[in-house]
């Protein structure tokens, strides 16, 4: 009797192990409300099936997540999925730490037939248009403006400047009406240089901005950039433009009412709406209307989900199933509406429109329209450079010499290109990591 009981218990244990869900480890950099929303999506996926259990783990900042994932891979203990910010795209490819998304999906029998927003998917695709990683939390720069300040300055609050040539008159009226700060920007390298180049269909770096896999060289010291940074410099001297810092410090200055116009990420909409005690609008980024081809499309920022190499085949099947789930229109529409990030597929965008979301949140559609304005060109698909974070730091540092009056715009741009290319040269000599 005891033998039979033990045998039965043993069989039950074997059956339980056979049906235990396969864990899929997912390292990310999302905390607070964004992390809570991500946990909801994961919990819903886990509840929808019994074969796999995605385990999300917050690992700190984007830099910390990337460093931890690469270190864990060397020890043979990498997560299955890792969230990597867009500036780390080339580093992931260069390191050989990831498997291409399209390949894992194909091997697992999962479809990637969703129609992705071209300007979003291009950033994470190879030269054949195949996705290397899944775009996830992505955004693009837009123009925020204080409608109440416009009214005070006797400006039409429904007509923000469409071109940069219209901007000085607007800024002058705002300052004349008592505004202490006219225009400011968050993330200056991303907004003022990278996106301004793409928005005007201008090259930022050779080899299709590094997207074709060649040894790219920085080349953004163009006629456009010299004109643009010179204009900003003159605005700063006139009190029209205020430099607020290298990251998102400008958003607080806009939300407080100090600055009337802000260029920043579309993903900041929800937080600005909570913090601002005034009526504000969202508009398309202005452009130079005498530049042929402008406006083109803006670039994305944010992060993608990468599949780490060296994991068991059983885990890759679960990874593929989870990422296919995240691409579903209803999931993407919810993520877009709850977080402010742009939808990665046109189906999610159309679903959001049908649900009437943009009628009450019209500013959220501006970003999608900018990305969908035109099909991306080789100058506006994205920027893929190794050590891009360091290069951005160099750009910010050089631009600060312009705001500080120690270099001319041309000198600063030439220096940024020269110093950035030294970084690229060093990486090229070192070879794959």
XYZ file of C-alpha atoms in Angstrom:
433
model
C 0.000 0.000 0.000
C 2.814 2.397 0.936
C 4.679 1.543 -2.297
C 1.566 2.301 -4.343
C 1.103 5.617 -2.518
C 4.721 6.628 -3.093
C 4.461 5.660 -6.758
C 1.311 7.762 -7.132
C 2.959 10.746 -5.467
C 5.972 10.331 -7.717
C 3.816 10.317 -10.827
C 2.022 13.441 -9.627
C 5.353 15.216 -9.150
C 6.500 14.212 -12.631
C 3.225 15.422 -14.104
C 3.500 18.710 -12.230
C 7.036 19.242 -13.514
C 5.970 18.347 -17.045
C 3.257 21.009 -16.942
C 5.235 23.662 -15.064
C 5.358 26.948 -16.968
C 8.675 27.795 -18.580
C 10.056 30.999 -17.067
C 11.061 33.790 -19.462
C 13.285 36.354 -17.767
C 12.720 39.937 -18.892
C 15.043 42.699 -17.657
C 13.855 46.274 -18.055
C 14.375 49.879 -16.925
C 10.788 50.894 -16.189
C 9.795 51.987 -12.697
C 6.848 53.881 -11.227
C 3.631 54.144 -13.297
C 5.364 52.873 -16.448
C 6.651 49.822 -14.610
C 3.178 49.183 -13.188
C 1.647 49.351 -16.679
C 4.284 46.962 -17.995
C 3.543 44.542 -15.155
C -0.145 44.617 -16.153
C 0.668 43.621 -19.737
C 2.922 40.807 -18.538
C 0.331 39.528 -16.051
C -2.314 39.474 -18.760
C -0.055 37.474 -21.064
C 0.784 35.019 -18.297
C -2.916 34.552 -17.556
C -3.729 33.963 -21.239
C -1.776 30.679 -21.451
C -0.091 28.090 -19.208
C 3.089 27.166 -21.059
C 5.196 30.227 -20.255
C 5.620 32.656 -17.393
C 7.291 35.947 -18.190
C 9.161 37.264 -15.149
C 9.817 41.035 -15.429
C 12.713 42.355 -13.347
C 13.541 46.036 -12.926
C 17.318 46.438 -13.296
C 17.769 50.200 -12.911
C 18.593 52.781 -15.563
C 19.010 51.968 -19.247
C 22.784 52.030 -18.806
C 22.565 49.667 -15.842
C 20.237 47.271 -17.677
C 22.547 47.070 -20.681
C 25.681 46.623 -18.576
C 24.028 43.964 -16.380
C 22.721 42.014 -19.375
C 26.084 41.963 -21.159
C 27.887 40.964 -17.945
C 25.358 38.187 -17.271
C 25.800 36.883 -20.812
C 29.541 36.473 -20.285
C 28.732 34.368 -17.203
C 26.190 32.288 -19.137
C 23.264 33.633 -17.143
C 21.731 36.266 -19.416
C 18.011 37.094 -19.355
C 15.880 36.043 -22.316
C 14.706 39.573 -23.113
C 16.394 42.873 -22.339
C 15.119 46.413 -22.859
C 17.813 48.525 -24.539
C 17.516 52.233 -25.328
C 17.827 53.332 -28.931
C 21.376 54.654 -28.578
C 22.456 51.151 -27.599
C 21.233 49.582 -30.859
C 24.643 49.534 -32.547
C 26.265 48.326 -29.334
C 23.912 45.325 -29.205
C 24.695 44.456 -32.820
C 28.430 45.078 -32.411
C 28.646 42.898 -29.272
C 26.940 39.871 -30.823
C 24.914 39.532 -27.626
C 21.517 39.301 -29.305
C 19.689 37.078 -31.747
C 17.672 38.758 -34.532
C 14.003 38.999 -33.687
C 12.891 37.958 -37.175
C 14.947 34.753 -36.932
C 13.618 33.709 -33.518
C 10.043 34.408 -34.605
C 10.529 32.404 -37.792
C 12.020 29.415 -35.965
C 9.200 29.494 -33.408
C 6.427 29.667 -35.997
C 5.251 33.073 -34.791
C 4.132 35.744 -37.245
C 5.652 39.184 -37.661
C 3.116 40.220 -40.271
C 1.907 43.284 -38.391
C 2.349 46.501 -40.348
C 4.781 48.503 -38.266
C 5.038 52.282 -38.460
C 7.961 52.612 -40.935
C 9.851 55.307 -39.036
C 9.603 53.160 -35.888
C 10.521 49.760 -37.307
C 13.335 51.130 -39.508
C 15.363 52.070 -36.436
C 15.467 48.414 -35.319
C 15.714 46.695 -38.720
C 18.587 45.304 -40.782
C 19.440 46.321 -44.350
C 16.777 43.912 -45.650
C 14.058 45.455 -43.508
C 13.934 42.549 -41.039
C 13.399 43.415 -37.388
C 16.400 42.844 -35.141
C 14.499 43.849 -32.014
C 10.916 44.743 -31.180
C 10.257 48.495 -30.914
C 8.512 48.959 -27.589
C 8.509 52.271 -25.747
C 9.159 54.784 -28.496
C 8.488 58.501 -28.863
C 9.474 61.453 -31.037
C 9.995 65.199 -30.413
C 7.040 67.575 -30.648
C 6.385 71.244 -29.874
C 4.520 72.092 -26.651
C 3.206 75.640 -26.207
C 1.415 77.546 -23.461
C -1.930 78.636 -24.875
C -2.592 80.959 -21.935
C 0.713 82.723 -22.560
C -0.220 83.031 -26.241
C -3.513 84.685 -25.305
C -1.743 87.096 -22.955
C 0.621 88.041 -25.793
C -2.367 88.501 -28.135
C -1.264 85.509 -30.246
C -3.741 83.041 -31.710
C -3.603 79.970 -29.393
C -4.749 77.745 -32.244
C -1.885 78.789 -34.528
C 1.578 77.976 -33.150
C 4.520 78.702 -35.479
C 4.737 76.213 -38.349
C 8.196 77.243 -39.527
C 11.322 78.430 -37.750
C 11.066 81.689 -39.692
C 7.749 82.383 -37.948
C 9.200 81.671 -34.500
C 11.056 84.984 -33.771
C 7.883 87.063 -34.114
C 6.089 84.709 -31.717
C 8.941 84.700 -29.208
C 9.224 88.487 -29.379
C 5.522 88.893 -28.596
C 5.782 86.478 -25.654
C 8.786 88.272 -24.158
C 7.136 91.658 -24.707
C 4.081 90.373 -22.801
C 6.238 89.577 -19.773
C 7.282 85.992 -20.398
C 10.756 85.458 -18.866
C 11.582 82.537 -21.175
C 10.315 82.054 -24.705
C 11.701 78.783 -26.063
C 13.571 75.941 -24.369
C 14.348 72.332 -25.221
C 14.876 69.009 -23.519
C 17.368 66.426 -24.798
C 19.212 68.938 -27.047
C 21.369 66.487 -29.016
C 18.368 64.292 -29.858
C 15.982 67.164 -30.621
C 18.147 69.969 -31.991
C 20.658 67.982 -34.058
C 19.576 64.401 -34.717
C 15.919 65.125 -35.348
C 16.467 68.457 -37.069
C 18.713 66.645 -39.550
C 16.168 63.890 -40.237
C 13.244 66.360 -40.321
C 15.038 68.164 -43.161
C 16.236 64.937 -44.801
C 19.872 65.780 -44.089
C 22.681 63.348 -43.349
C 23.895 63.041 -39.766
C 26.598 60.440 -40.473
C 27.905 58.617 -43.502
C 26.862 55.082 -44.500
C 23.185 55.977 -44.171
C 23.737 57.353 -40.666
C 25.484 54.099 -39.822
C 22.401 52.046 -40.706
C 24.059 50.109 -43.555
C 26.622 48.521 -41.246
C 29.636 50.349 -42.639
C 32.234 52.348 -40.737
C 30.217 55.523 -40.365
C 31.722 58.974 -39.921
C 29.873 61.892 -38.373
C 28.958 64.554 -40.919
C 26.343 66.768 -39.250
C 28.392 69.980 -39.577
C 26.187 70.872 -42.523
C 24.818 74.115 -43.934
C 21.518 73.324 -42.196
C 23.133 72.836 -38.789
C 25.314 75.932 -39.031
C 22.253 78.007 -39.920
C 20.153 76.399 -37.182
C 22.635 76.622 -34.294
C 23.524 80.179 -35.353
C 19.849 81.108 -35.198
C 19.464 79.548 -31.737
C 22.581 81.367 -30.568
C 21.168 84.690 -31.705
C 17.864 83.894 -29.990
C 19.700 83.112 -26.780
C 21.510 86.451 -26.883
C 18.148 88.169 -27.426
C 16.564 86.321 -24.513
C 14.284 84.318 -26.809
C 15.926 80.908 -26.207
C 16.977 79.460 -22.845
C 19.300 76.472 -22.478
C 18.063 74.300 -19.604
C 20.409 71.310 -19.550
C 21.345 68.099 -21.317
C 18.377 65.988 -20.289
C 14.740 66.821 -19.520
C 15.249 69.739 -17.122
C 13.488 72.016 -19.614
C 10.191 70.217 -19.032
C 9.969 71.510 -15.466
C 10.587 75.053 -16.674
C 7.737 74.695 -19.162
C 5.379 73.041 -16.667
C 6.005 75.835 -14.147
C 4.999 78.441 -16.732
C 8.469 79.984 -16.900
C 9.047 78.998 -20.544
C 6.199 79.371 -23.021
C 7.401 76.951 -25.721
C 9.152 73.618 -25.320
C 10.513 71.021 -27.714
C 10.626 67.613 -26.061
C 9.528 63.999 -26.266
C 5.937 63.155 -27.131
C 6.081 60.669 -24.235
C 6.215 63.612 -21.809
C 2.638 64.616 -22.651
C 0.955 62.829 -19.741
C 3.376 64.152 -17.115
C 3.167 67.681 -18.487
C -0.598 67.474 -18.446
C -0.502 66.504 -14.772
C 2.042 69.152 -13.807
C 1.051 72.201 -15.872
C -1.543 74.508 -14.299
C -2.375 76.134 -17.610
C -3.880 75.309 -20.971
C -1.238 74.010 -23.384
C -1.209 72.629 -26.892
C 0.940 70.235 -28.891
C 2.078 70.960 -32.434
C 4.295 69.565 -35.136
C 7.964 70.513 -34.949
C 8.625 73.654 -37.003
C 10.895 73.397 -40.033
C 12.701 75.528 -42.598
C 10.256 75.781 -45.485
C 12.997 76.764 -47.916
C 14.766 73.418 -47.446
C 13.828 71.018 -50.235
C 12.116 67.901 -48.913
C 11.253 69.351 -45.509
C 9.438 68.303 -43.512
C 10.411 64.641 -43.925
C 9.804 62.539 -40.802
C 11.160 62.701 -37.293
C 13.223 60.030 -35.518
C 12.223 57.949 -32.546
C 13.741 57.753 -29.117
C 13.022 55.205 -26.412
C 13.859 51.530 -26.389
C 13.417 48.150 -28.041
C 13.201 44.611 -26.693
C 16.201 42.468 -27.613
C 16.474 38.681 -27.468
C 19.703 37.561 -25.839
C 21.761 34.819 -27.477
C 22.754 31.546 -25.833
C 19.377 30.692 -24.314
C 17.627 27.271 -24.593
C 15.315 26.664 -27.555
C 12.334 26.130 -25.238
C 12.751 29.646 -23.889
C 12.954 31.178 -27.359
C 9.532 29.758 -28.181
C 8.112 31.528 -25.157
C 9.943 34.732 -26.030
C 8.493 34.677 -29.550
C 4.999 34.112 -28.235
C 5.290 36.980 -25.749
C 6.665 39.460 -28.291
C 3.929 38.491 -30.769
C 1.445 39.265 -27.991
C 2.986 42.696 -27.409
C 2.521 43.494 -31.118
C -1.242 42.859 -31.051
C -3.309 45.952 -31.938
C -5.320 45.998 -28.705
C -2.208 45.587 -26.554
C -0.314 48.295 -28.431
C -3.295 50.660 -28.389
C -3.608 50.281 -24.625
C 0.141 50.768 -24.109
C 0.049 53.911 -26.281
C -2.934 55.393 -24.473
C -1.750 54.590 -20.969
C 1.895 55.629 -21.345
C 2.094 58.264 -24.088
C 4.514 56.210 -26.185
C 3.625 55.985 -29.874
C 1.932 52.833 -31.192
C 4.396 50.656 -33.115
C 1.839 49.391 -35.644
C -0.584 51.192 -37.930
C -3.343 48.816 -36.744
C -2.887 50.040 -33.155
C -2.991 53.634 -34.382
C -6.208 53.053 -36.338
C -7.785 51.238 -33.375
C -6.924 54.176 -31.113
C -8.551 56.560 -33.589
C -11.711 54.414 -33.726
C -11.879 54.388 -29.945
C -12.025 58.204 -29.980
C -8.895 58.672 -27.896
C -7.510 61.483 -30.047
C -10.700 63.513 -29.735
C -9.951 64.057 -26.056
C -6.156 63.825 -26.420
C -5.412 65.500 -29.780
C -1.805 66.190 -28.829
C -1.051 62.486 -28.745
C -1.752 62.107 -32.456
C 0.773 64.762 -33.526
C 3.716 62.443 -32.871
C 2.226 59.599 -34.913
C 1.461 61.936 -37.805
C 5.043 63.209 -37.828
C 6.380 59.665 -38.010
C 3.910 58.725 -40.747
C 4.323 61.962 -42.726
C 6.605 60.361 -45.330
C 8.334 57.048 -45.828
C 11.765 57.194 -44.192
C 14.790 57.849 -46.376
C 18.376 56.791 -45.743
C 18.802 60.125 -43.939
C 15.694 59.711 -41.767
C 15.484 55.983 -40.915
C 17.548 56.367 -37.790
C 21.091 56.701 -36.485
C 23.134 53.614 -35.620
C 26.501 54.407 -34.089
C 28.550 52.478 -31.536
C 29.264 54.434 -28.362
C 26.447 56.767 -29.356
C 25.883 57.793 -25.758
C 29.455 59.129 -25.577
C 28.987 60.922 -28.886
C 25.826 62.589 -27.604
C 27.781 63.747 -24.577
C 30.398 65.302 -26.853
C 27.701 67.069 -28.868
C 26.086 68.453 -25.715
C 29.455 69.608 -24.430
C 30.281 71.410 -27.662
C 26.852 73.031 -27.889
C 27.345 74.350 -24.372
C 30.382 76.267 -25.638
C 28.037 78.036 -28.070
C 25.532 78.875 -25.312
C 28.470 80.011 -23.172
C 29.844 82.205 -25.941
C 33.306 80.603 -26.136
C 32.897 79.070 -29.613
C 31.024 79.968 -32.756
C 28.400 77.504 -34.014
C 30.691 76.414 -36.867
C 33.634 75.867 -34.509
C 31.521 73.855 -32.092
C 29.962 71.700 -34.818
C 33.339 70.994 -36.429
C 34.822 70.101 -33.048
C 31.890 67.808 -32.187
C 32.285 65.958 -35.492
C 36.061 65.647 -35.077
C 35.883 64.414 -31.476
C 33.003 62.051 -32.207
C 34.878 60.538 -35.142
C 37.853 59.841 -32.866
C 35.502 57.757 -30.716
C 34.279 55.876 -33.783
C 37.872 55.316 -34.965
C 38.858 53.858 -31.616
C 35.919 51.437 -31.670
C 36.684 50.406 -35.265
C 40.300 49.601 -34.350
C 39.236 47.585 -31.294
C 36.915 45.389 -33.373
C 33.867 43.399 -32.151
C 33.554 43.029 -28.400
